[in-house]
PDB file of C-alpha atoms in Angstrom:
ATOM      1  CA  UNK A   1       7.123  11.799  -8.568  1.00  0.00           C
ATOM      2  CA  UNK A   2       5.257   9.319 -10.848  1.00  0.00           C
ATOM      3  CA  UNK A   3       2.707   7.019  -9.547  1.00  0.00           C
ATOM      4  CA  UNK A   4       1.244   4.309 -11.614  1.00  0.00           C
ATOM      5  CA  UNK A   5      -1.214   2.077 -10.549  1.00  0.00           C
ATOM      6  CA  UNK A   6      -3.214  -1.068 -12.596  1.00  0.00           C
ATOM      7  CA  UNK A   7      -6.598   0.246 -10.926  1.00  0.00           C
ATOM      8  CA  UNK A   8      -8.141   3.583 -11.334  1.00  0.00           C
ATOM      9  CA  UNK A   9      -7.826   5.172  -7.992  1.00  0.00           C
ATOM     10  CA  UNK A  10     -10.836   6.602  -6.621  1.00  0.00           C
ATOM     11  CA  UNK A  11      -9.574   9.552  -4.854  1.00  0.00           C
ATOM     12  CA  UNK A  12      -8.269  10.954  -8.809  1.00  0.00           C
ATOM     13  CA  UNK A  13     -10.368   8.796 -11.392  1.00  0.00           C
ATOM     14  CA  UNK A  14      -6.744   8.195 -12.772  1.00  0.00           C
ATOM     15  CA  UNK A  15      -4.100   5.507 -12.796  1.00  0.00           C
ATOM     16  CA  UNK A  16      -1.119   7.902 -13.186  1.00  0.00           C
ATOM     17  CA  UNK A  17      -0.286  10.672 -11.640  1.00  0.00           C
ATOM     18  CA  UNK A  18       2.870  13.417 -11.737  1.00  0.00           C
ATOM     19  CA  UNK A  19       4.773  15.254  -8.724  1.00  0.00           C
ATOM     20  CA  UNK A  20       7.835  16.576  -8.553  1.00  0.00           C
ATOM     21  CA  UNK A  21      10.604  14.157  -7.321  1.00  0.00           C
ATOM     22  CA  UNK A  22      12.012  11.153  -8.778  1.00  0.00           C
ATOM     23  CA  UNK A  23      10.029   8.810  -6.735  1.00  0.00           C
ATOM     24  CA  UNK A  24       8.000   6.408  -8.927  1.00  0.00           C
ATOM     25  CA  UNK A  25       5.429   4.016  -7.080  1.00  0.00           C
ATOM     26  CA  UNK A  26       3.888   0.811  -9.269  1.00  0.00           C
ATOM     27  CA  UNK A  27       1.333  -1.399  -8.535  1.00  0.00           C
ATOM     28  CA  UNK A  28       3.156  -4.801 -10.486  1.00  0.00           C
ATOM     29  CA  UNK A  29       1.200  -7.706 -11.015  1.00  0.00           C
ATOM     30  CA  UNK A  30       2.349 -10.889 -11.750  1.00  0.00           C
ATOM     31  CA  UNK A  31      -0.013 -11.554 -14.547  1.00  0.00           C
ATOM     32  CA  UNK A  32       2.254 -11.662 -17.512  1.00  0.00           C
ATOM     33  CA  UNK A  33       5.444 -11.609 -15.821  1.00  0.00           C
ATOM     34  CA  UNK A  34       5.649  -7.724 -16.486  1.00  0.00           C
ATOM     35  CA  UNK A  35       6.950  -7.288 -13.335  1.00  0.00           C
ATOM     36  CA  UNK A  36      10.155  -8.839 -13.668  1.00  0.00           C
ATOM     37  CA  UNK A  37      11.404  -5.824 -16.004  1.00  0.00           C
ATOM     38  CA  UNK A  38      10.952  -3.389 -12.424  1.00  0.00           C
ATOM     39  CA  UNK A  39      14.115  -3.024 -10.811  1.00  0.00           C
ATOM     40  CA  UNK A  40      12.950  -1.736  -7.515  1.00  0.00           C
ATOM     41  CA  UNK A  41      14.625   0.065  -4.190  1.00  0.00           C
ATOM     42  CA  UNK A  42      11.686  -1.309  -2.247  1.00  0.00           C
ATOM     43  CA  UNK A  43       9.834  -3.924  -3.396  1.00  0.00           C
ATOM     44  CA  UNK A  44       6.607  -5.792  -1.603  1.00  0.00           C
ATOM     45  CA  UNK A  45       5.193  -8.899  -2.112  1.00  0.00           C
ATOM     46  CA  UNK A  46       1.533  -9.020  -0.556  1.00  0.00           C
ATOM     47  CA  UNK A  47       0.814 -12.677  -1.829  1.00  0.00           C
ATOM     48  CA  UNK A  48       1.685 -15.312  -3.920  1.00  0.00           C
ATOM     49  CA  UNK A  49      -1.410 -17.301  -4.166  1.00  0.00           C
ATOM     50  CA  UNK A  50      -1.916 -19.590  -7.033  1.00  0.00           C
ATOM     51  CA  UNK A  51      -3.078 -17.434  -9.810  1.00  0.00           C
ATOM     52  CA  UNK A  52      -2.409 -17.003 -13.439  1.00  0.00           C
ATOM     53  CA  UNK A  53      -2.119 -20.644 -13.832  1.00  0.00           C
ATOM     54  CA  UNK A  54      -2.711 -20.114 -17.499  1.00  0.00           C
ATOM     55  CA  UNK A  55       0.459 -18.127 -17.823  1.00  0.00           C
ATOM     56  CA  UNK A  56       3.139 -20.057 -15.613  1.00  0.00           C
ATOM     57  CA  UNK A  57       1.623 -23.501 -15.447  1.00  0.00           C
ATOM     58  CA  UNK A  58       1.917 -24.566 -11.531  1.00  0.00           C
ATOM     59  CA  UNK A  59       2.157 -22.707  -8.389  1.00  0.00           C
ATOM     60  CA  UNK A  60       6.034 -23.563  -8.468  1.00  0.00           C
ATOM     61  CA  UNK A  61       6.875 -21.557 -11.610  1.00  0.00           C
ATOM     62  CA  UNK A  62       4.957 -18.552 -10.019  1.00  0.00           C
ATOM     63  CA  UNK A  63       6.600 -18.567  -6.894  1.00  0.00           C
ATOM     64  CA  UNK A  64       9.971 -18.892  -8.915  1.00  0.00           C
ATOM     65  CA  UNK A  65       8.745 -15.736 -11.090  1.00  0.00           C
ATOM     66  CA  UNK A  66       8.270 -13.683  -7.411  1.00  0.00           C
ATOM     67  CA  UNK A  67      11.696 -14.979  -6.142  1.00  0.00           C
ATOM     68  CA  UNK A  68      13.127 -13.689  -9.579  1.00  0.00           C
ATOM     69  CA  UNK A  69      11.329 -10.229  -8.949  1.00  0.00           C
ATOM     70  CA  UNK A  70      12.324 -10.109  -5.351  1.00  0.00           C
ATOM     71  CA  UNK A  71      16.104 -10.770  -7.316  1.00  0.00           C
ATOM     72  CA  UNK A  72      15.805  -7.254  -9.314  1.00  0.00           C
ATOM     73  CA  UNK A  73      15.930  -5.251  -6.358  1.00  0.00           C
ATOM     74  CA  UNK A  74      18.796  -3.050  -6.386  1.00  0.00           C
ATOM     75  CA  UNK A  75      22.020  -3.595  -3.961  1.00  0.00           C
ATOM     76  CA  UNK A  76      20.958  -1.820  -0.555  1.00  0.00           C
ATOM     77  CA  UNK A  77      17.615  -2.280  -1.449  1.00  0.00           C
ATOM     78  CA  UNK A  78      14.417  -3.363   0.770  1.00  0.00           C
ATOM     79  CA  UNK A  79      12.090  -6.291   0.459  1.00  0.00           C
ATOM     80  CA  UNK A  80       8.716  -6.307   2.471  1.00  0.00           C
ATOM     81  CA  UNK A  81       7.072  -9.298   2.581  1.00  0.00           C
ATOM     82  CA  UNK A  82       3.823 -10.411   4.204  1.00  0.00           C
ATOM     83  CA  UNK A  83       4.592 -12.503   7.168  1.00  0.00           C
ATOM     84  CA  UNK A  84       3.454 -15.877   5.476  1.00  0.00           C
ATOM     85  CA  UNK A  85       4.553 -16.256   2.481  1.00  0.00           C
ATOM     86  CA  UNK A  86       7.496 -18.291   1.503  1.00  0.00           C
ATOM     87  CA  UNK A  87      10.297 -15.261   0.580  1.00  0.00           C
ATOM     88  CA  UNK A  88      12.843 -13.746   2.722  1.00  0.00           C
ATOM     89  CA  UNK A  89      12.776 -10.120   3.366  1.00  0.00           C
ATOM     90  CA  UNK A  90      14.422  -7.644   5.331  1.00  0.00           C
ATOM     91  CA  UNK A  91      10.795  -6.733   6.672  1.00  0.00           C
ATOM     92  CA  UNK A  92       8.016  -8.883   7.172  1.00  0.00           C
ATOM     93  CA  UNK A  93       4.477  -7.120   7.912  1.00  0.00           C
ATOM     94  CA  UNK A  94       1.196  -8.286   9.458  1.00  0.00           C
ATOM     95  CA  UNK A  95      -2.243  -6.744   9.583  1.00  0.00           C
ATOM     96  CA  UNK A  96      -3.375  -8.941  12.420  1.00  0.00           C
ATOM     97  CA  UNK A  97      -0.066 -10.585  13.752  1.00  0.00           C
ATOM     98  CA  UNK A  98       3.142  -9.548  15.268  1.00  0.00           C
ATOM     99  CA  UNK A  99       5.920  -8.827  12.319  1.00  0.00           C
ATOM    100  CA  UNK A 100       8.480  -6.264  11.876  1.00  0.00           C
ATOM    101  CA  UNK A 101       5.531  -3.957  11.170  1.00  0.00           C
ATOM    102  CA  UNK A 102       2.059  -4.842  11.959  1.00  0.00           C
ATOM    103  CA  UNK A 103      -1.468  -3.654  13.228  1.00  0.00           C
ATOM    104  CA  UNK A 104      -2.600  -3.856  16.332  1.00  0.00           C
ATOM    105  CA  UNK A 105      -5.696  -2.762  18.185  1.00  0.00           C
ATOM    106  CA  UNK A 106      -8.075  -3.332  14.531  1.00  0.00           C
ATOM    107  CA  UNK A 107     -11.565  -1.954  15.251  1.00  0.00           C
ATOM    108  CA  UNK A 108     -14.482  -0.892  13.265  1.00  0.00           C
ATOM    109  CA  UNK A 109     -15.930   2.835  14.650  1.00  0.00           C
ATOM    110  CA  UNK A 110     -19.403   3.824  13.012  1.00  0.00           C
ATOM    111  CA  UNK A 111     -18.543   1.508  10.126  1.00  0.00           C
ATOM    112  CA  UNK A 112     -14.875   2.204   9.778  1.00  0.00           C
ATOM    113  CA  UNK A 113     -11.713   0.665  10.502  1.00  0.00           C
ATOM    114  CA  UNK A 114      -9.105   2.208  12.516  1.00  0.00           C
ATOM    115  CA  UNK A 115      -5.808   0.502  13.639  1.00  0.00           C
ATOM    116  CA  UNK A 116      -2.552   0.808  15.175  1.00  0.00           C
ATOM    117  CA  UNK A 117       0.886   0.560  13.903  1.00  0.00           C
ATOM    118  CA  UNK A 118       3.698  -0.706  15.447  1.00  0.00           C
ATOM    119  CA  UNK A 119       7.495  -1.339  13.974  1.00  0.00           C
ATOM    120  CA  UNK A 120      11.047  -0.543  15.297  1.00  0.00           C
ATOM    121  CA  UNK A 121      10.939   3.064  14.558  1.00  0.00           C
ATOM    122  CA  UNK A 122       7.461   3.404  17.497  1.00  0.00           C
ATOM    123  CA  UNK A 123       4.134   2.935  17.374  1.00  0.00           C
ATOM    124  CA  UNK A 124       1.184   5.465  15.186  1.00  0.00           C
ATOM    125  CA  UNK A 125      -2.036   5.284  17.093  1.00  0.00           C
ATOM    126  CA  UNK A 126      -5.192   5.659  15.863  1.00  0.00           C
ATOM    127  CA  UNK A 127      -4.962   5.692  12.607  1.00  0.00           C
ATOM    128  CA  UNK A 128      -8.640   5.783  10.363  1.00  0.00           C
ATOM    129  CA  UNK A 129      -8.432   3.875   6.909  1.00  0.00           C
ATOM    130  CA  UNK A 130     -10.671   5.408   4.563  1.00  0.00           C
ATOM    131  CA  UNK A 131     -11.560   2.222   3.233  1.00  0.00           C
ATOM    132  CA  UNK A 132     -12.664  -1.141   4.694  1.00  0.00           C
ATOM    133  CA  UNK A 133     -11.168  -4.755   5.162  1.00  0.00           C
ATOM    134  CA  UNK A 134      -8.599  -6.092   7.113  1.00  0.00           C
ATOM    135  CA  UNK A 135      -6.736  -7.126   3.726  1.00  0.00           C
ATOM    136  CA  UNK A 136      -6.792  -3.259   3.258  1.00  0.00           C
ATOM    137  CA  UNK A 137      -5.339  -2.964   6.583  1.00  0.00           C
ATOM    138  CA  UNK A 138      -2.841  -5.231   5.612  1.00  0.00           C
ATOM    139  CA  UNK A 139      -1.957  -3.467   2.711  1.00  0.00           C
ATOM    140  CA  UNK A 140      -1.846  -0.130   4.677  1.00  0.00           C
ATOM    141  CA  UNK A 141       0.829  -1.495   7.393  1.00  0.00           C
ATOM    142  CA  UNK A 142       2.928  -2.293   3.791  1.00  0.00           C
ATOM    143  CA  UNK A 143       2.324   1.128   2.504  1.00  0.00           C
ATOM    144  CA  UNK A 144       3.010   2.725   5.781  1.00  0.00           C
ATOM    145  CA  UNK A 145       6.497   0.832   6.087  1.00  0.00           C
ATOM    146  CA  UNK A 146       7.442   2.456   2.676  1.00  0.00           C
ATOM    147  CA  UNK A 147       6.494   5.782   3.966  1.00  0.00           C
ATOM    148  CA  UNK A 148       8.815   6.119   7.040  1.00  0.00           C
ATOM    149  CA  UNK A 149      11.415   4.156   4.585  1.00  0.00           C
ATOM    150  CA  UNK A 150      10.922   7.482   2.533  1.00  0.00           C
ATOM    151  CA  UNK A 151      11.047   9.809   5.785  1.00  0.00           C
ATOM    152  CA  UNK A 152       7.594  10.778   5.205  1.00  0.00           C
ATOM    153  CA  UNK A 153       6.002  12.612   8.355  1.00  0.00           C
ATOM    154  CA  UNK A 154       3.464  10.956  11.017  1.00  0.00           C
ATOM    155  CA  UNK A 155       0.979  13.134  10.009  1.00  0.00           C
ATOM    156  CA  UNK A 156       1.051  12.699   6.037  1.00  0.00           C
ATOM    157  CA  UNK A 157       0.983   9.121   6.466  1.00  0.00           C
ATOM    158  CA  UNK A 158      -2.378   8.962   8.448  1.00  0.00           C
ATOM    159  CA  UNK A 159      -3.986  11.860   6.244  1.00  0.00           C
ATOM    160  CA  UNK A 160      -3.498   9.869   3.459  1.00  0.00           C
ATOM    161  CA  UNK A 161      -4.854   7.152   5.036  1.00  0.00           C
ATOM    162  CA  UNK A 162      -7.938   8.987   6.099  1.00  0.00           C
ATOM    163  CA  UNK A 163      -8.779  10.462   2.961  1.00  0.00           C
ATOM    164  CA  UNK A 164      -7.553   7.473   0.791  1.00  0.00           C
ATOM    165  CA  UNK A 165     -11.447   5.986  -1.299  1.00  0.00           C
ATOM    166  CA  UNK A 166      -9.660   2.712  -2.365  1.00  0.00           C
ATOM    167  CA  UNK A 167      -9.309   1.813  -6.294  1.00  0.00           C
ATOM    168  CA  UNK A 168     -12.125   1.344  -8.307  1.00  0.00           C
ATOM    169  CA  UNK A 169     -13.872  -2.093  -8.658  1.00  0.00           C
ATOM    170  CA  UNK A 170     -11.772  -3.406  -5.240  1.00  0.00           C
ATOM    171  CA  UNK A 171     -14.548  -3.473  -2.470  1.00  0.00           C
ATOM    172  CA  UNK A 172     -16.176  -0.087  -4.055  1.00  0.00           C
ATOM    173  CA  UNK A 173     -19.062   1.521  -2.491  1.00  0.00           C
ATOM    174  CA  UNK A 174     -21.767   2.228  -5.324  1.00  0.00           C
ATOM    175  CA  UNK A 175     -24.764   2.587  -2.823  1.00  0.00           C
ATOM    176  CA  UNK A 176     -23.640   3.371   0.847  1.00  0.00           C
ATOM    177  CA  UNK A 177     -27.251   4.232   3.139  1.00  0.00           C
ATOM    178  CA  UNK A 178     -28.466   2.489   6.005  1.00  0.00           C
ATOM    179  CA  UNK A 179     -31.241   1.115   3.809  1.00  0.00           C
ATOM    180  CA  UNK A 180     -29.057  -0.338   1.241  1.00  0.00           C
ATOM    181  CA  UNK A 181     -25.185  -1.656   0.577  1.00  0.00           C
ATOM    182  CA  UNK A 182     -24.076  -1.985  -3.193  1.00  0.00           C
ATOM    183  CA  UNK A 183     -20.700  -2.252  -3.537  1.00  0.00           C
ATOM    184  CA  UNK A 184     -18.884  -3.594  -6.559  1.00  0.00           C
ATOM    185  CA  UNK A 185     -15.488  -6.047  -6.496  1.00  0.00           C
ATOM    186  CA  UNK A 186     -13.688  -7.766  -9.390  1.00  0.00           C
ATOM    187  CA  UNK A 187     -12.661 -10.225  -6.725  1.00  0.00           C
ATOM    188  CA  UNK A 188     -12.652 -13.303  -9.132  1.00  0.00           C
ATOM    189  CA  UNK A 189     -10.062 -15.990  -7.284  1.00  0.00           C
ATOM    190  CA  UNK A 190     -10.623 -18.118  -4.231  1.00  0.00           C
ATOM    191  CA  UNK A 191      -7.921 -15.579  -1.628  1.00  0.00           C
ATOM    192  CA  UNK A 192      -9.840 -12.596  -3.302  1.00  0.00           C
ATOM    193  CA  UNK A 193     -13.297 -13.791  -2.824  1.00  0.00           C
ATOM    194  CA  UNK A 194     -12.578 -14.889   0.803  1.00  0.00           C
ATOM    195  CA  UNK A 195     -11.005 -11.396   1.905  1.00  0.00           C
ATOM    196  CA  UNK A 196     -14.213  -9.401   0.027  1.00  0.00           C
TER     197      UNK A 196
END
C-alpha cells in the first residue's frame, strides 16, 4: 500500500508512506488541476467551494474541473460526495445530517469529539476522533465509508480514528494546557476560516 498525502501527517512526520498491498490513497487537490490525471476506484469530493480562482477563472470552470475528475473514475467505481454539493454520487455523506453515511450523536467528552456512524451496512457507536472539528468529523464519516468499501474491520477503523493527530498546520495543537491554547492552521479561504 502507498499513501500519499499533500500535508505532513502528524501521527508519521511524513507525507508518504509504504505497506504491502496495492492500495494507494491520495489526498488530490484541485489547485492546478493535478487531480484530473488520478483515475480513481473511489473517489470523494469533500467541497467545491470557490477557490483557486487564479487558476480556473470562475466558480463554473472549477466545478466543471470536479465533474471531469468525478469522470476518471473507473467503470464499477464509487463516488462519495458530501451531501451538498452539486455532483451525483453513488454515496452521499454527512457529518451532521442524514445521508447514505453520516454522524449522529456528535459530542465533545473532556475536550474531544466522539460520534456515531450510521450507513446501510449498521451503525459504529462511539467512536473517539483523535482530532477536533466537526469538518474533521465530516471528513471521518468519508474516510470511514472507504474503509468498509475496503472490508476493513470495526475495530481498525475506530483505532485509527482514536489514535489519528490530524496533518500538520490543519487545526494543530502547538500548546495544549488548561492555561493556554496555541494551535496553528493554514486556513486561508472564507469555508476554511469559518470551519477553524
Amino acid at each position: 500500500m502507498l499513501r500519499f498525502f499533500r500535508g505532513i501527517s502528524s501521527n508519521y512526520d511524513t507525507n508518504v508512506l509504504y505497506g504491502n498491498n496495492n492500495t494507494v490513497v491520495v489526498e488530490a487537490d484541485e489547485f492546478d488541476r493535478s487531480f484530473l490525471t488520478l483515475h480513481p476506484n473511489i473517489a470523494i469530493v469533500t467541497s467545491s467551494d470557490a477557490d483557486h480562482l487564479d487558476i480556473y477563472g470562475d466558480k463554473s470552470h472549477l466545478l466543471e474541473s470536479f465533474q471531469l475528475f468525478l469522470d476518471k473514475v473507473v467503470d464499477g467505481g464509487t463516488r462519495i460526495i458530501r451531501k451538498g454539493l452539486e455532483f451525483k454520487g453513488q454515496i452521499s455523506y454527512s457529518g451532521q445530517e442524514v445521508a447514505d453515511a453520516y454522524a449522529s450523536n456528535v459530542h465533545v467528552r473532556e475536550g474531544e469529539f466522539f460520534f456515531d456512524y450510521q450507513d446501510a451496512n449498521g451503525k459504529i457507536e462511539d467512536i473517539h476522533l483523535g482530532i477536533p472539528g466537526i469538518h474533521n468529523v465530516e471528513n471521518a464519516v468519508a474516510a470511514i465509508t472507504v474503509a468498509r468499501l475496503l472490508g476493513i474491520s470495526t475495530e481498525a477503523i475506530k483505532t485509527a480514528l482514536t489514535t489519528f493527530k490530524g496533518v500538520k498546520r490543519r487545526f494543530e495543537y502547538i500548546v495544549r494546557t488548561p492555561e493556554v491554547v496555541y494551535i496553528d492552521d493554514y486556513a486561508h479561504h472564507p469555508e476554511e476560516l469559518r470551519a477553524f
